[in-house]
Coordinates of C-alpha atoms in Angstrom, one line a residue:
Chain A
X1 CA 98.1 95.6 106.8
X2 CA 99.8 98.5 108.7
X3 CA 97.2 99.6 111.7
X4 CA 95.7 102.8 110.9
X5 CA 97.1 104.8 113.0
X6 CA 101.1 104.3 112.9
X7 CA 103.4 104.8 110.7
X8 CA 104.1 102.0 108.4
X9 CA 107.6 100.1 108.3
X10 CA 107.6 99.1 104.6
X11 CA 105.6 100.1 101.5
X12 CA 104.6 97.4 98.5
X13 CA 103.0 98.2 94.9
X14 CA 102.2 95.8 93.4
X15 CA 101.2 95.3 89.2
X16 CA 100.6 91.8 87.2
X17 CA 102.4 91.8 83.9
X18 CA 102.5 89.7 81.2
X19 CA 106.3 90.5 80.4
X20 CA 108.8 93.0 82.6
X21 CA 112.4 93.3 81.3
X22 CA 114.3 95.3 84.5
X23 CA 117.8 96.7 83.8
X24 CA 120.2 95.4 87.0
X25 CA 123.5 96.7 86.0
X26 CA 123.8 100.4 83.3
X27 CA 125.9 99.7 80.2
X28 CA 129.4 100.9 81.2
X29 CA 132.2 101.4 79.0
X30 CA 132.5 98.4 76.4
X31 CA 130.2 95.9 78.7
X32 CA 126.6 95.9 77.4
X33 CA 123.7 96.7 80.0
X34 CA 122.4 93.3 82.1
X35 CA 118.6 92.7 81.9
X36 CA 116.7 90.5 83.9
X37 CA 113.4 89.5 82.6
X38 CA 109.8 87.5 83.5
X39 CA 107.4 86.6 81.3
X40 CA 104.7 83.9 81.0
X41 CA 106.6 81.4 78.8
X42 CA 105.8 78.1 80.5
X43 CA 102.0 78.7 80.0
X44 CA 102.3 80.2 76.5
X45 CA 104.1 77.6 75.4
X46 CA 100.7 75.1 76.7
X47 CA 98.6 77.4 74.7
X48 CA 100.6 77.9 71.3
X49 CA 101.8 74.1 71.2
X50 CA 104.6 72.2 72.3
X51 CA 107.5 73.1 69.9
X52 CA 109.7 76.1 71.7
X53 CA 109.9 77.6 68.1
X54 CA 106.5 79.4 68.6
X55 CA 107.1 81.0 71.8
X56 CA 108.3 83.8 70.6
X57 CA 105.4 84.8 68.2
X58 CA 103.2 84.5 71.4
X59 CA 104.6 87.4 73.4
X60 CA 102.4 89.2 71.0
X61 CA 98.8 89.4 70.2
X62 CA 98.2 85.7 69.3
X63 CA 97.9 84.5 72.5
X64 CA 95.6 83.9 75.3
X65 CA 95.4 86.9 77.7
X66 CA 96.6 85.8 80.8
X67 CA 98.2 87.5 83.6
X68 CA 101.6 85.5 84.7
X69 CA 103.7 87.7 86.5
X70 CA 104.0 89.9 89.4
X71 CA 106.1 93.0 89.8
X72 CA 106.3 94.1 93.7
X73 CA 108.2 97.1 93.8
X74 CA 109.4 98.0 97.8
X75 CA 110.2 100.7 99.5
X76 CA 111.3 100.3 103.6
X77 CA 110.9 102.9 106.1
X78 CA 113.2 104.0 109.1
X79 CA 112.7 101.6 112.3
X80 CA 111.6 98.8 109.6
X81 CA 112.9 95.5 111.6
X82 CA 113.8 92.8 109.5
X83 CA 111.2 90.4 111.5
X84 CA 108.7 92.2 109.5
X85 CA 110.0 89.9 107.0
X86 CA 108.4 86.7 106.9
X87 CA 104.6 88.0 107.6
X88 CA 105.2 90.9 104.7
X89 CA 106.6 88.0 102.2
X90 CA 103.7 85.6 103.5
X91 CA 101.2 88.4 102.6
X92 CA 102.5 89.5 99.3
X93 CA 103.1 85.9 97.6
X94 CA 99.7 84.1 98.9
X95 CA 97.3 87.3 98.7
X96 CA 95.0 86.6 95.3
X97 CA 95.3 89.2 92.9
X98 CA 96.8 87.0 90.2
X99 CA 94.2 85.9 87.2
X100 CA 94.0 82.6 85.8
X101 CA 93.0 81.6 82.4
X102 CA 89.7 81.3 83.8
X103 CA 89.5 84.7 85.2
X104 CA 89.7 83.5 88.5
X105 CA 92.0 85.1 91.6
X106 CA 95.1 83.0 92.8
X107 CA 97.9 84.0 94.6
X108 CA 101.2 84.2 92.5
X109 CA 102.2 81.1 94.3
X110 CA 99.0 78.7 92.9
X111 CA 99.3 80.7 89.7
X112 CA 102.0 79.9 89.6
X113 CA 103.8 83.4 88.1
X114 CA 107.4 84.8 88.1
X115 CA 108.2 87.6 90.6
X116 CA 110.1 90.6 89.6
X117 CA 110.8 92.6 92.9
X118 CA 112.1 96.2 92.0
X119 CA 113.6 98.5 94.8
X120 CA 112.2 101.8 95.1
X121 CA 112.8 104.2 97.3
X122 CA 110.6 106.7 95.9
X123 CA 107.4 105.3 97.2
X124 CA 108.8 106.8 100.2
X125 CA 108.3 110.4 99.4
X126 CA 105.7 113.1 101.0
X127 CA 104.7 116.3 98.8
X128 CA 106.5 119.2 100.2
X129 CA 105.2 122.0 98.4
X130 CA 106.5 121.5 94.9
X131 CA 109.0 119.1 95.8
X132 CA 109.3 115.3 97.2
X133 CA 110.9 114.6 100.1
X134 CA 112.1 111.3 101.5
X135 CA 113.1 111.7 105.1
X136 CA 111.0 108.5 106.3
X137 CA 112.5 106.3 104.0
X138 CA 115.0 104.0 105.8
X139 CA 118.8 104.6 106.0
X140 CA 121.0 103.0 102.7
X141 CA 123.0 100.3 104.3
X142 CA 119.7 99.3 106.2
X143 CA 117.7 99.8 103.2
X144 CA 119.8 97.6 101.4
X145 CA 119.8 95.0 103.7
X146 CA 116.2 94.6 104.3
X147 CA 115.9 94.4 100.4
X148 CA 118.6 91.7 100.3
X149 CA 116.7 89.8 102.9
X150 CA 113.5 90.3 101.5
X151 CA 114.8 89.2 97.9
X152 CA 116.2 86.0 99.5
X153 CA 113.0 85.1 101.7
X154 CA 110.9 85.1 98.5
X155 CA 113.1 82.9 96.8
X156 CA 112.8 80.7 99.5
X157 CA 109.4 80.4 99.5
X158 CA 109.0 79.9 95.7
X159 CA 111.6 76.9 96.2
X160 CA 109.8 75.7 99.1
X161 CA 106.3 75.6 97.0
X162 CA 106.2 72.4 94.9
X163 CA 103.9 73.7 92.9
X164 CA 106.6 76.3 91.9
X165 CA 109.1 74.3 91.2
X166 CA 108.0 72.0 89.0
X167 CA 106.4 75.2 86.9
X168 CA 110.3 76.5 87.0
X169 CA 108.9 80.1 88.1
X170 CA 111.5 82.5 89.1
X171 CA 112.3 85.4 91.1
X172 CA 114.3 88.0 89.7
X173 CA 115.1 91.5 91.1
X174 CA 116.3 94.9 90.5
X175 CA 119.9 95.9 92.0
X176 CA 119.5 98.2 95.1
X177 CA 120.3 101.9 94.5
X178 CA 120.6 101.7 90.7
X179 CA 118.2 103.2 88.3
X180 CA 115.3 100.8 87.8
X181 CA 114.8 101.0 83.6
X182 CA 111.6 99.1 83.4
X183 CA 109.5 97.7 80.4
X184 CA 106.3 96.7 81.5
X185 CA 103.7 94.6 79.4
X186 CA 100.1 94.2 80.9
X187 CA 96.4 92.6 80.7
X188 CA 95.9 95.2 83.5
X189 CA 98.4 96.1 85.7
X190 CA 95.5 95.7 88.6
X191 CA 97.6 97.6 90.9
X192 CA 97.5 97.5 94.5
X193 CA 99.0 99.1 97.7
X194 CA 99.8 97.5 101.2
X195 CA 101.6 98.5 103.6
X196 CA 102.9 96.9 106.9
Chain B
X1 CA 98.6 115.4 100.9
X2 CA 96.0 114.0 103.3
X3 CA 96.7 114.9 106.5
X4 CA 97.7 112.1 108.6
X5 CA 94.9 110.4 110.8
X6 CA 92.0 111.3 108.6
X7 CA 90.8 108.9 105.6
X8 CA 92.2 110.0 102.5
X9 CA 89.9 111.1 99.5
X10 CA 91.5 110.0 96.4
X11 CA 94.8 108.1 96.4
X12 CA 97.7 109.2 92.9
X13 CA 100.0 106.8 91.8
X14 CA 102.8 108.5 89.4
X15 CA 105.3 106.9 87.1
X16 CA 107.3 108.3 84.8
X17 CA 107.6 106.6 80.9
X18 CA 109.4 107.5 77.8
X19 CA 106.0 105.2 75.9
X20 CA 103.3 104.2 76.9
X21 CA 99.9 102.2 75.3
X22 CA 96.6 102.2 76.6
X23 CA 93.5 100.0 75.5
X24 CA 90.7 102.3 75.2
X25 CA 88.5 100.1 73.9
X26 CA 88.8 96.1 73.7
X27 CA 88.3 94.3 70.4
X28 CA 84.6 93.5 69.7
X29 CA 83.2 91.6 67.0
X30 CA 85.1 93.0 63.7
X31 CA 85.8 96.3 65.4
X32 CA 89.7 95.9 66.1
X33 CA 90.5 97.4 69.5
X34 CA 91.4 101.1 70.3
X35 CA 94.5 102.2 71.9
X36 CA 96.2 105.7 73.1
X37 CA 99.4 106.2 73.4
X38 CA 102.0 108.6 75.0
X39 CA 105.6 109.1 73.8
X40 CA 108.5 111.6 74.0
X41 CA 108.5 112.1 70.1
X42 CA 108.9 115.9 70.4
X43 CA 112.1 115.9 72.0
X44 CA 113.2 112.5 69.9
X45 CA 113.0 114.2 66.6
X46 CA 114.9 116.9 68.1
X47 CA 117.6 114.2 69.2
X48 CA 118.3 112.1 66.6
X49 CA 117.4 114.5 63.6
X50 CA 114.7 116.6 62.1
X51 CA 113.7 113.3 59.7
X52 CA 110.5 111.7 60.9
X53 CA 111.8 108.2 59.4
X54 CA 114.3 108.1 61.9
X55 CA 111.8 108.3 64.4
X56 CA 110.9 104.5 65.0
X57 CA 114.3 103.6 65.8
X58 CA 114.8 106.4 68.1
X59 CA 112.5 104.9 70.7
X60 CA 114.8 102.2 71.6
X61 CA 118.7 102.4 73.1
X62 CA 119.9 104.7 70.2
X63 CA 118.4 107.9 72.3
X64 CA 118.9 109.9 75.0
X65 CA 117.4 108.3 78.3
X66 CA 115.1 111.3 79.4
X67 CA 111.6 110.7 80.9
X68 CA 108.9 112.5 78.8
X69 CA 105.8 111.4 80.1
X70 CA 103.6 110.9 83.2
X71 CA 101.8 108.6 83.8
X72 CA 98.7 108.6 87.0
X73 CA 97.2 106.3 88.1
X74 CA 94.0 107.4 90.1
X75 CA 91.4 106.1 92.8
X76 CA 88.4 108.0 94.6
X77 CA 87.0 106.7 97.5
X78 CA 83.8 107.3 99.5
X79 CA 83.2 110.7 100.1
X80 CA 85.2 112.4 97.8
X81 CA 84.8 115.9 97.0
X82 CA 84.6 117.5 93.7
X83 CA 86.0 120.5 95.2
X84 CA 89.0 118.2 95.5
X85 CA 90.0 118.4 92.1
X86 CA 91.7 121.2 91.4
X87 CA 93.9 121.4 94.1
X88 CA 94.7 117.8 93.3
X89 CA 95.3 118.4 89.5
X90 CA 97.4 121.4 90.7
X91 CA 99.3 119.0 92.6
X92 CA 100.1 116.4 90.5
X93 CA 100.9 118.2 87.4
X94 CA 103.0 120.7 89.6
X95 CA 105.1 118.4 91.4
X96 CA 108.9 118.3 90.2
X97 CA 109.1 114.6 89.5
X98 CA 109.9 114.6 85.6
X99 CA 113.7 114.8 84.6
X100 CA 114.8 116.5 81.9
X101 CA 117.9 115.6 79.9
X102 CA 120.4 117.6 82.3
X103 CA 118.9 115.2 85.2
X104 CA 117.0 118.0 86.5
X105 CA 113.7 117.3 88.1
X106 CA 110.5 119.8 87.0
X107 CA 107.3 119.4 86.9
X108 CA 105.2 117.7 83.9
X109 CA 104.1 121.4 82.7
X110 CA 107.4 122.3 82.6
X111 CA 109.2 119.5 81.0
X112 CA 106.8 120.4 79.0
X113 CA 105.7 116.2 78.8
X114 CA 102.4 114.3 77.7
X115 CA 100.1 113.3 80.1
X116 CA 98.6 109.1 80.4
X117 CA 95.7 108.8 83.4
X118 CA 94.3 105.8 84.3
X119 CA 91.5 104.9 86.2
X120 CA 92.7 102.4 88.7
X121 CA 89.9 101.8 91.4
X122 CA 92.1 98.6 92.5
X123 CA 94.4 101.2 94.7
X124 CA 92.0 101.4 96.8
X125 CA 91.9 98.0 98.0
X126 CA 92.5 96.7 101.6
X127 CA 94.2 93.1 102.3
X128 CA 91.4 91.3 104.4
X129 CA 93.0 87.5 104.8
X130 CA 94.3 86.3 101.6
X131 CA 92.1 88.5 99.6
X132 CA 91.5 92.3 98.8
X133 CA 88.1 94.2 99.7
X134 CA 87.5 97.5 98.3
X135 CA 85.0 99.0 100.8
X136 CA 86.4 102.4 101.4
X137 CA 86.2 103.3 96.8
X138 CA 84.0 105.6 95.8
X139 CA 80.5 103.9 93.9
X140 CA 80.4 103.6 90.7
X141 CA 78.6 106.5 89.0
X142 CA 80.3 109.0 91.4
X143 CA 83.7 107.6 90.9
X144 CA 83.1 108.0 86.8
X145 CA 81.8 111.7 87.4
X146 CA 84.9 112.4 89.8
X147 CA 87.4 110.8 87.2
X148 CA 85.5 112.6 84.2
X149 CA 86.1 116.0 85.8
X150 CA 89.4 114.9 86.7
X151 CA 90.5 114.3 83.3
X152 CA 88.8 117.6 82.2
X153 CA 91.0 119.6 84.7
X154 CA 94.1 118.5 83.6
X155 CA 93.2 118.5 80.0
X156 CA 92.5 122.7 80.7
X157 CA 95.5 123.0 82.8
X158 CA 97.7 121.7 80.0
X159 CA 95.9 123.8 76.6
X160 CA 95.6 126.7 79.5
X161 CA 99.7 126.2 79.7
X162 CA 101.9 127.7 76.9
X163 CA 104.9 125.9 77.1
X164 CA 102.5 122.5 76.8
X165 CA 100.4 124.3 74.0
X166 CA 104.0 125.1 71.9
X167 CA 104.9 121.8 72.7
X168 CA 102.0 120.1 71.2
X169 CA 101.8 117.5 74.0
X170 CA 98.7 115.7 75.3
X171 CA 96.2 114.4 77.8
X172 CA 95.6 110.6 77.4
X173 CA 93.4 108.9 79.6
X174 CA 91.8 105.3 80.2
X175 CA 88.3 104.3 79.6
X176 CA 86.7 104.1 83.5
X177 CA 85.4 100.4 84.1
X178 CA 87.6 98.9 81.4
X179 CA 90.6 96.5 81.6
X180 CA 93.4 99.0 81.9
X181 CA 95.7 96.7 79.3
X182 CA 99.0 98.8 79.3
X183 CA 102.2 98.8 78.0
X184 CA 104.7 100.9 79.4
X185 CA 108.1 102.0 78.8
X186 CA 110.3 103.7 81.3
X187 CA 113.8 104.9 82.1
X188 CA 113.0 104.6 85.7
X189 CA 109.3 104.4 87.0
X190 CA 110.6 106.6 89.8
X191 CA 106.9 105.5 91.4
X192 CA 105.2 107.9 94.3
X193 CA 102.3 107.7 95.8
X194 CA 100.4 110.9 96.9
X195 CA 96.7 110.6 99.0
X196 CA 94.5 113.6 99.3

């Protein structure tokens, strides 16, 4: 989405999972580690039958290979201005790269699909010789910021899409500046790139 | 890599994984599918004692949280250059990106770590609307021959390597034109892009 030509304000990956558990606080002391996770339940559970008991024998390989989440992991650039915003949350929610049980494209919204949004600065980084460096990436406390924004506009729009709500999808996202322990189960991550 | 303003030639995506699973083949008829897989069982066994039956339970939170394994994710597009490869396997498997236990960063030779390519021709896709078009990729036969060789490079640059020979570790790689269906494990992603 960026013109070719300038530099872009903000970075997006973007893979479809089938289940992503994301670590948002470390274990510390006697308090256990906190997970966040997103996984396809509301559509195994159509496939598999009704009762709840079965769900969990579905995360395997019993069930229909469908794609039901998106992971967006972000990365913002100095002079990124937060009206970027809305038009980079438009694109990434209603752009079709999620796969129905039909094989077709949707966007995550008409899937509909739970959205895990991990922060990650090092999608910022050039090759200097051996090394990475990250000079374009945008400052911390404006880093954060945009994130935090960017978190809250696309839980806005899945609350705003009826569709959304009544399948209960969520959004769920990584805490800024921590470590970003990721578990990652695919039909295809399918990644993709834009930047804006 | 690519030098701003020009069109790039291939486009890298790296993450780092303590596991990783790869379908290499999908199920067919009575055939059961075929998988690869990439782990950090070297330095495991060292960890949590010499006995292989400990192994299993050492890939979970009982271990260590170092990153053993790269993962690349690669795309050619039109007009790609054979020539291109070795200065782009030198890249990628020179880069410091993989951390060894004391948090240092090396490269993957160095760590010394395994090695998981995937050929991912959706990175080279372009939002158009509320779809993707992938114009700019490489066709299909020379995209196969480009990721063929590619995977033949590294594959020399590791056995050519003696800390990777000692080590034992490996280059995986996806079937090209297949559903990349991946599991992956990480202690970070620590995702960068890098465009030649």
């Amino acid at each position: 989405m960026a013109e070719s030509g300038r530099l872009p304000q903000a970075r997006a990956l973007l893979q479809q999972c089938l289940h992503a558990r994301l670590q948002v606080r470390p274990a510390e002391g006697d308090a256990a580690a906190h997970w966040v996770e997103v996984m396809s339940a509301p559509q195994l559970r159509l496939s598999c039958g009704a009762q709840g008991r079965f769900l969990p024998r579905c995360l395997g390989d019993f069930c229909p290979r469908v794609q039901r989440g998106l992971v967006i992991y972000v990365c913002f650039f100095k002079g990124a201005d937060k009206e970027l915003l809305p038009k980079m949350v438009n694109t990434l929610l209603n752009v079709k790269l999620s796969e129905t049980e039909n094989g077709k494209h949707v966007s995550v919204l008409d899937l509909p699909g739970n959205i895990l949004i991990i922060p990650q600065a090092t999608l910022g980084g050039r090759v200097k010789g051996r090394s990475m460096q990250y000079h374009s990436n945008s400052g911390k406390e404006e880093g954060l910021e945009l994130y935090s924004q960017f978190v809250t506009l696309c839980k806005k729009e899945l609350a705003a899409n009826s569709k959304c709500a009544e399948a209960g999808v969520v959004v769920e996202h990584g805490t800024y500046g921590n470590r970003q322990v990721l578990k990652l189960d695919t039909n295809g991550p399918y990644t993709h790139l834009i930047e804006f």
